[in-house]
PDB file of C-alpha atoms in Angstrom:
ATOM      1  CA  MET A   1     149.943  19.912 129.262  1.00 55.00           C
ATOM      2  CA  PHE A   2     150.179  16.232 128.331  1.00 54.00           C
ATOM      3  CA  ILE A   3     146.940  15.501 130.225  1.00 58.00           C
ATOM      4  CA  ARG A   4     145.088  18.234 128.347  1.00 60.00           C
ATOM      5  CA  ARG A   5     146.196  16.861 124.982  1.00 62.00           C
ATOM      6  CA  ALA A   6     145.115  13.357 125.916  1.00 59.00           C
ATOM      7  CA  LEU A   7     141.783  14.648 127.178  1.00 53.00           C
ATOM      8  CA  LEU A   8     141.211  16.728 124.042  1.00 53.00           C
ATOM      9  CA  ALA A   9     142.140  13.792 121.824  1.00 58.00           C
ATOM     10  CA  ARG A  10     139.715  11.574 123.735  1.00 60.00           C
ATOM     11  CA  LEU A  11     136.901  14.127 123.368  1.00 55.00           C
ATOM     12  CA  PHE A  12     137.436  14.957 119.718  1.00 58.00           C
ATOM     13  CA  THR A  13     137.839  11.410 118.398  1.00 57.00           C
ATOM     14  CA  PRO A  14     134.107  10.582 118.807  1.00 55.00           C
ATOM     15  CA  LEU A  15     133.240  13.968 117.324  1.00 52.00           C
ATOM     16  CA  ARG A  16     135.409  13.268 114.286  1.00 56.00           C
ATOM     17  CA  LEU A  17     133.786   9.858 113.853  1.00 49.00           C
ATOM     18  CA  ALA A  18     130.313  11.401 114.039  1.00 53.00           C
ATOM     19  CA  LEU A  19     131.235  14.020 111.448  1.00 50.00           C
ATOM     20  CA  LEU A  20     132.720  11.336 109.204  1.00 46.00           C
ATOM     21  CA  ALA A  21     129.565   9.212 109.483  1.00 49.00           C
ATOM     22  CA  THR A  22     127.396  12.229 108.673  1.00 49.00           C
ATOM     23  CA  GLY A  23     129.564  13.000 105.662  1.00 49.00           C
ATOM     24  CA  LEU A  24     129.205   9.425 104.412  1.00 41.00           C
ATOM     25  CA  VAL A  25     125.435   9.557 104.804  1.00 41.00           C
ATOM     26  CA  LEU A  26     125.229  12.792 102.868  1.00 44.00           C
ATOM     27  CA  THR A  27     127.639  11.566 100.196  1.00 42.00           C
ATOM     28  CA  PHE A  28     126.185   8.079  99.785  1.00 43.00           C
ATOM     29  CA  PRO A  29     122.425   8.176 100.433  1.00 43.00           C
ATOM     30  CA  ALA A  30     122.041   4.454  99.750  1.00 41.00           C
ATOM     31  CA  ILE A  31     124.394   3.726 102.645  1.00 40.00           C
ATOM     32  CA  GLY A  32     122.710   6.379 104.737  1.00 40.00           C
ATOM     33  CA  ALA A  33     119.270   4.827 104.375  1.00 40.00           C
ATOM     34  CA  GLU A  34     120.361   1.865 106.455  1.00 39.00           C
ATOM     35  CA  ALA A  35     123.124   3.477 108.458  1.00 37.00           C
ATOM     36  CA  VAL A  36     121.013   6.244 109.949  1.00 43.00           C
ATOM     37  CA  THR A  37     118.390   4.209 111.699  1.00 43.00           C
ATOM     38  CA  THR A  38     118.971   5.403 115.222  1.00 45.00           C
ATOM     39  CA  ALA A  39     117.334   4.530 118.514  1.00 47.00           C
ATOM     40  CA  PHE A  40     114.952   7.418 117.852  1.00 46.00           C
ATOM     41  CA  GLY A  41     113.758   6.118 114.480  1.00 46.00           C
ATOM     42  CA  PRO A  42     114.864   6.551 110.890  1.00 50.00           C
ATOM     43  CA  LEU A  43     116.301   9.803 109.632  1.00 47.00           C
ATOM     44  CA  GLU A  44     113.127  10.420 107.580  1.00 50.00           C
ATOM     45  CA  ALA A  45     111.154  10.697 110.822  1.00 53.00           C
ATOM     46  CA  ALA A  46     113.323  13.643 111.806  1.00 52.00           C
ATOM     47  CA  GLN A  47     112.363  15.586 108.679  1.00 67.00           C
ATOM     48  CA  PRO A  48     110.054  18.492 109.506  1.00 84.00           C
ATOM     49  CA  LEU A  49     106.505  18.437 108.219  1.00 90.00           C
ATOM     50  CA  THR A  50     105.930  21.506 106.058  1.00 94.00           C
ATOM     51  CA  ALA A  51     103.080  22.678 103.874  1.00 96.00           C
ATOM     52  CA  ARG A  52     105.434  22.837 100.907  1.00 96.00           C
ATOM     53  CA  GLY A  53     106.642  19.298 101.539  1.00 95.00           C
ATOM     54  CA  LEU A  54     103.092  17.984 101.842  1.00 96.00           C
ATOM     55  CA  ALA A  55     102.024  19.790  98.664  1.00 96.00           C
ATOM     56  CA  GLU A  56     104.924  18.184  96.819  1.00 96.00           C
ATOM     57  CA  ARG A  57     104.057  14.735  98.181  1.00 96.00           C
ATOM     58  CA  ILE A  58     100.406  15.217  97.193  1.00 97.00           C
ATOM     59  CA  ARG A  59     101.560  16.120  93.686  1.00 97.00           C
ATOM     60  CA  GLN A  60     103.868  13.094  93.472  1.00 96.00           C
ATOM     61  CA  ASP A  61     102.026  10.386  95.411  1.00 96.00           C
ATOM     62  CA  GLY A  62      98.425  11.595  95.492  1.00 96.00           C
ATOM     63  CA  ALA A  63      96.256  12.858  98.320  1.00 97.00           C
ATOM     64  CA  HIS A  64      95.108   9.402  99.453  1.00 97.00           C
ATOM     65  CA  GLU A  65      98.683   8.205  99.949  1.00 97.00           C
ATOM     66  CA  VAL A  66      99.568  11.388 101.851  1.00 97.00           C
ATOM     67  CA  ALA A  67      96.465  10.977 104.034  1.00 97.00           C
ATOM     68  CA  ARG A  68      97.543   7.403 104.843  1.00 97.00           C
ATOM     69  CA  MET A  69     101.031   8.669 105.704  1.00 96.00           C
ATOM     70  CA  LEU A  70      99.609  11.388 107.983  1.00 96.00           C
ATOM     71  CA  THR A  71      97.470   8.772 109.727  1.00 96.00           C
ATOM     72  CA  ARG A  72     100.322   6.282 110.037  1.00 95.00           C
ATOM     73  CA  GLU A  73     102.721   8.890 111.433  1.00 94.00           C
ATOM     74  CA  ARG A  74     100.046  10.534 113.606  1.00 95.00           C
ATOM     75  CA  GLU A  75     100.606  13.947 112.033  1.00 96.00           C
ATOM     76  CA  TRP A  76      96.968  15.025 111.581  1.00 97.00           C
ATOM     77  CA  PRO A  77      96.955  17.057 114.834  1.00 96.00           C
ATOM     78  CA  ARG A  78      99.872  19.068 113.518  1.00 96.00           C
ATOM     79  CA  VAL A  79      98.016  19.786 110.280  1.00 97.00           C
ATOM     80  CA  ARG A  80      94.877  20.793 112.203  1.00 97.00           C
ATOM     81  CA  ARG A  81      96.835  23.190 114.446  1.00 97.00           C
ATOM     82  CA  ALA A  82      98.496  24.859 111.458  1.00 97.00           C
ATOM     83  CA  VAL A  83      95.154  25.258 109.686  1.00 97.00           C
ATOM     84  CA  ALA A  84      93.389  26.566 112.809  1.00 96.00           C
ATOM     85  CA  ALA A  85      96.192  29.114 113.231  1.00 97.00           C
ATOM     86  CA  GLY A  86      95.234  30.490 109.811  1.00 96.00           C
ATOM     87  CA  TRP A  87      98.432  29.572 107.989  1.00 97.00           C
ATOM     88  CA  GLU A  88      97.589  30.053 104.326  1.00 97.00           C
ATOM     89  CA  ASN A  89      99.807  27.362 102.803  1.00 97.00           C
ATOM     90  CA  TRP A  90      98.326  24.733 105.131  1.00 97.00           C
ATOM     91  CA  ILE A  91      94.779  25.900 104.434  1.00 97.00           C
ATOM     92  CA  ALA A  92      95.456  25.555 100.698  1.00 97.00           C
ATOM     93  CA  LEU A  93      96.104  21.808 101.167  1.00 97.00           C
ATOM     94  CA  LEU A  94      92.631  21.046 102.521  1.00 97.00           C
ATOM     95  CA  PRO A  95      90.735  20.712  99.211  1.00 96.00           C
ATOM     96  CA  ASP A  96      93.012  17.739  98.505  1.00 96.00           C
ATOM     97  CA  LEU A  97      93.252  16.333 102.033  1.00 97.00           C
ATOM     98  CA  ILE A  98      89.646  16.498 103.291  1.00 96.00           C
ATOM     99  CA  PRO A  99      88.229  14.147 100.608  1.00 95.00           C
ATOM    100  CA  ALA A 100      91.163  11.757 101.143  1.00 96.00           C
ATOM    101  CA  ALA A 101      90.865  11.666 104.938  1.00 96.00           C
ATOM    102  CA  ASP A 102      88.571   9.407 106.924  1.00 96.00           C
ATOM    103  CA  GLN A 103      85.249  10.884 108.023  1.00 96.00           C
ATOM    104  CA  ALA A 104      86.294  11.817 111.576  1.00 96.00           C
ATOM    105  CA  THR A 105      89.511  13.454 110.387  1.00 97.00           C
ATOM    106  CA  GLY A 106      87.596  15.309 107.676  1.00 96.00           C
ATOM    107  CA  ARG A 107      85.220  16.752 110.282  1.00 95.00           C
ATOM    108  CA  ALA A 108      88.177  17.743 112.475  1.00 96.00           C
ATOM    109  CA  LEU A 109      89.807  19.505 109.508  1.00 97.00           C
ATOM    110  CA  GLN A 110      86.535  21.328 108.801  1.00 96.00           C
ATOM    111  CA  GLY A 111      86.535  22.471 112.432  1.00 95.00           C
ATOM    112  CA  ALA A 112      90.116  23.706 112.092  1.00 96.00           C
ATOM    113  CA  LEU A 113      89.110  25.596 108.963  1.00 96.00           C
ATOM    114  CA  ARG A 114      86.182  27.106 110.852  1.00 95.00           C
ATOM    115  CA  ARG A 115      88.546  28.306 113.611  1.00 96.00           C
ATOM    116  CA  ALA A 116      90.845  29.812 110.964  1.00 97.00           C
ATOM    117  CA  LEU A 117      88.030  31.907 109.501  1.00 96.00           C
ATOM    118  CA  PRO A 118      88.423  34.947 111.817  1.00 96.00           C
ATOM    119  CA  ARG A 119      92.230  34.775 111.529  1.00 97.00           C
ATOM    120  CA  ASN A 120      92.610  34.443 107.760  1.00 97.00           C
ATOM    121  CA  PRO A 121      89.230  34.838 106.047  1.00 97.00           C
ATOM    122  CA  ARG A 122      90.686  35.372 102.572  1.00 98.00           C
ATOM    123  CA  ALA A 123      92.551  32.040 102.628  1.00 97.00           C
ATOM    124  CA  VAL A 124      89.504  30.178 103.951  1.00 97.00           C
ATOM    125  CA  LEU A 125      87.120  31.738 101.435  1.00 97.00           C
ATOM    126  CA  ALA A 126      89.586  31.001  98.612  1.00 96.00           C
ATOM    127  CA  ILE A 127      89.309  27.241  99.122  1.00 96.00           C
ATOM    128  CA  LEU A 128      85.558  27.076  99.685  1.00 95.00           C
ATOM    129  CA  ASP A 129      83.587  25.299  96.992  1.00 89.00           C
ATOM    130  CA  ARG A 130      81.466  27.621  94.841  1.00 85.00           C
ATOM    131  CA  THR A 131      78.840  24.895  94.479  1.00 81.00           C
ATOM    132  CA  ASN A 132      78.492  24.747  98.264  1.00 77.00           C
ATOM    133  CA  SER A 133      79.425  21.065  98.602  1.00 82.00           C
ATOM    134  CA  ALA A 134      79.027  19.214 101.882  1.00 84.00           C
ATOM    135  CA  GLU A 135      82.791  18.987 102.444  1.00 87.00           C
ATOM    136  CA  LEU A 136      83.983  22.501 101.600  1.00 91.00           C
ATOM    137  CA  GLY A 137      80.883  24.609 101.109  1.00 89.00           C
ATOM    138  CA  GLY A 138      80.423  27.925 102.852  1.00 90.00           C
ATOM    139  CA  ARG A 139      77.300  26.712 104.623  1.00 89.00           C
ATOM    140  CA  THR A 140      79.244  23.802 106.102  1.00 90.00           C
ATOM    141  CA  ILE A 141      82.466  25.558 107.055  1.00 93.00           C
ATOM    142  CA  CYS A 142      80.945  28.842 108.208  1.00 93.00           C
ATOM    143  CA  ALA A 143      78.171  27.360 110.338  1.00 90.00           C
ATOM    144  CA  PRO A 144      79.106  28.055 113.974  1.00 88.00           C
ATOM    145  CA  VAL A 145      78.957  24.401 115.014  1.00 85.00           C
ATOM    146  CA  ALA A 146      80.458  23.919 118.496  1.00 84.00           C
ATOM    147  CA  GLU A 147      82.224  27.280 118.374  1.00 89.00           C
ATOM    148  CA  PRO A 148      82.183  29.674 121.344  1.00 92.00           C
ATOM    149  CA  ALA A 149      79.739  32.590 121.239  1.00 90.00           C
ATOM    150  CA  SER A 150      82.589  35.042 120.625  1.00 94.00           C
ATOM    151  CA  TRP A 151      83.549  33.276 117.385  1.00 94.00           C
ATOM    152  CA  ARG A 152      80.494  34.300 115.330  1.00 94.00           C
ATOM    153  CA  PRO A 153      80.882  38.112 115.578  1.00 95.00           C
ATOM    154  CA  ARG A 154      84.622  37.818 114.878  1.00 96.00           C
ATOM    155  CA  ALA A 155      83.942  35.620 111.836  1.00 95.00           C
ATOM    156  CA  LEU A 156      81.260  38.018 110.544  1.00 95.00           C
ATOM    157  CA  THR A 157      83.609  40.986 110.882  1.00 96.00           C
ATOM    158  CA  ALA A 158      86.433  39.106 109.169  1.00 97.00           C
ATOM    159  CA  ILE A 159      84.305  38.007 106.202  1.00 96.00           C
ATOM    160  CA  ARG A 160      82.773  41.443 105.746  1.00 95.00           C
ATOM    161  CA  GLY A 161      86.316  42.819 105.588  1.00 96.00           C
ATOM    162  CA  VAL A 162      87.220  40.738 102.518  1.00 96.00           C
ATOM    163  CA  HIS A 163      86.654  42.729  99.336  1.00 94.00           C
ATOM    164  CA  ASP A 164      87.649  40.420  96.504  1.00 94.00           C
ATOM    165  CA  ILE A 165      85.502  39.963  93.419  1.00 95.00           C
ATOM    166  CA  HIS A 166      86.749  36.380  93.025  1.00 95.00           C
ATOM    167  CA  LEU A 167      85.421  35.432  96.452  1.00 95.00           C
ATOM    168  CA  ILE A 168      81.936  36.973  96.242  1.00 93.00           C
ATOM    169  CA  ASP A 169      80.027  33.672  95.983  1.00 92.00           C
ATOM    170  CA  GLN A 170      81.968  31.999  98.774  1.00 94.00           C
ATOM    171  CA  GLY A 171      81.657  35.075 100.990  1.00 94.00           C
ATOM    172  CA  ALA A 172      77.900  35.273 100.383  1.00 94.00           C
ATOM    173  CA  ASP A 173      77.430  31.586 101.277  1.00 93.00           C
ATOM    174  CA  CYS A 174      79.513  32.048 104.388  1.00 94.00           C
ATOM    175  CA  LEU A 175      77.635  35.176 105.486  1.00 94.00           C
ATOM    176  CA  HIS A 176      74.326  33.433 104.867  1.00 93.00           C
ATOM    177  CA  ALA A 177      75.371  30.527 107.120  1.00 92.00           C
ATOM    178  CA  LEU A 178      76.525  32.917 109.844  1.00 91.00           C
ATOM    179  CA  GLU A 179      73.471  35.149 109.694  1.00 87.00           C
ATOM    180  CA  GLU A 180      70.996  32.234 109.817  1.00 82.00           C
ATOM    181  CA  VAL A 181      71.945  31.511 113.410  1.00 64.00           C
ATOM    182  CA  PRO A 182      69.605  33.190 115.930  1.00 59.00           C
TER     183      PRO A 182
END
């Protein structure tokens, strides 16, 4: 019995200290900023990257600063994967991020947007530029550049399935780009 108590006390003392330290960090953020730099990096690095969080940072700090942060923290691949998966909130960030990104990253984001087209055509069409710009125009995004042969028919079907009066111009540009290909 005495051994169990000693063992339990030995196990729970570090746990209590960890909980106390966490409570101090949450209570006093100024202390926490320095106190929570662990072997794995600062606490901020452990924060998840979300579309909502990025949108807020773009609003506060500007797209160029967010693009620099994404480059510095090597988070662009994560953004590209979310966009290519067709996640609407991530797709909505691209009109701000593509012009702020370097040229290679911008092209990679355009490719991710192209891959999202069959998955979420409404979200992709919604951010396309009505003036058909080089960065976000339908003729740029919808052109089947380096896409597999199966992509084009899926993209055509997806775009033809969108019936939204607000997206007529973007849809027409996109269809034109897809139908030009032999």
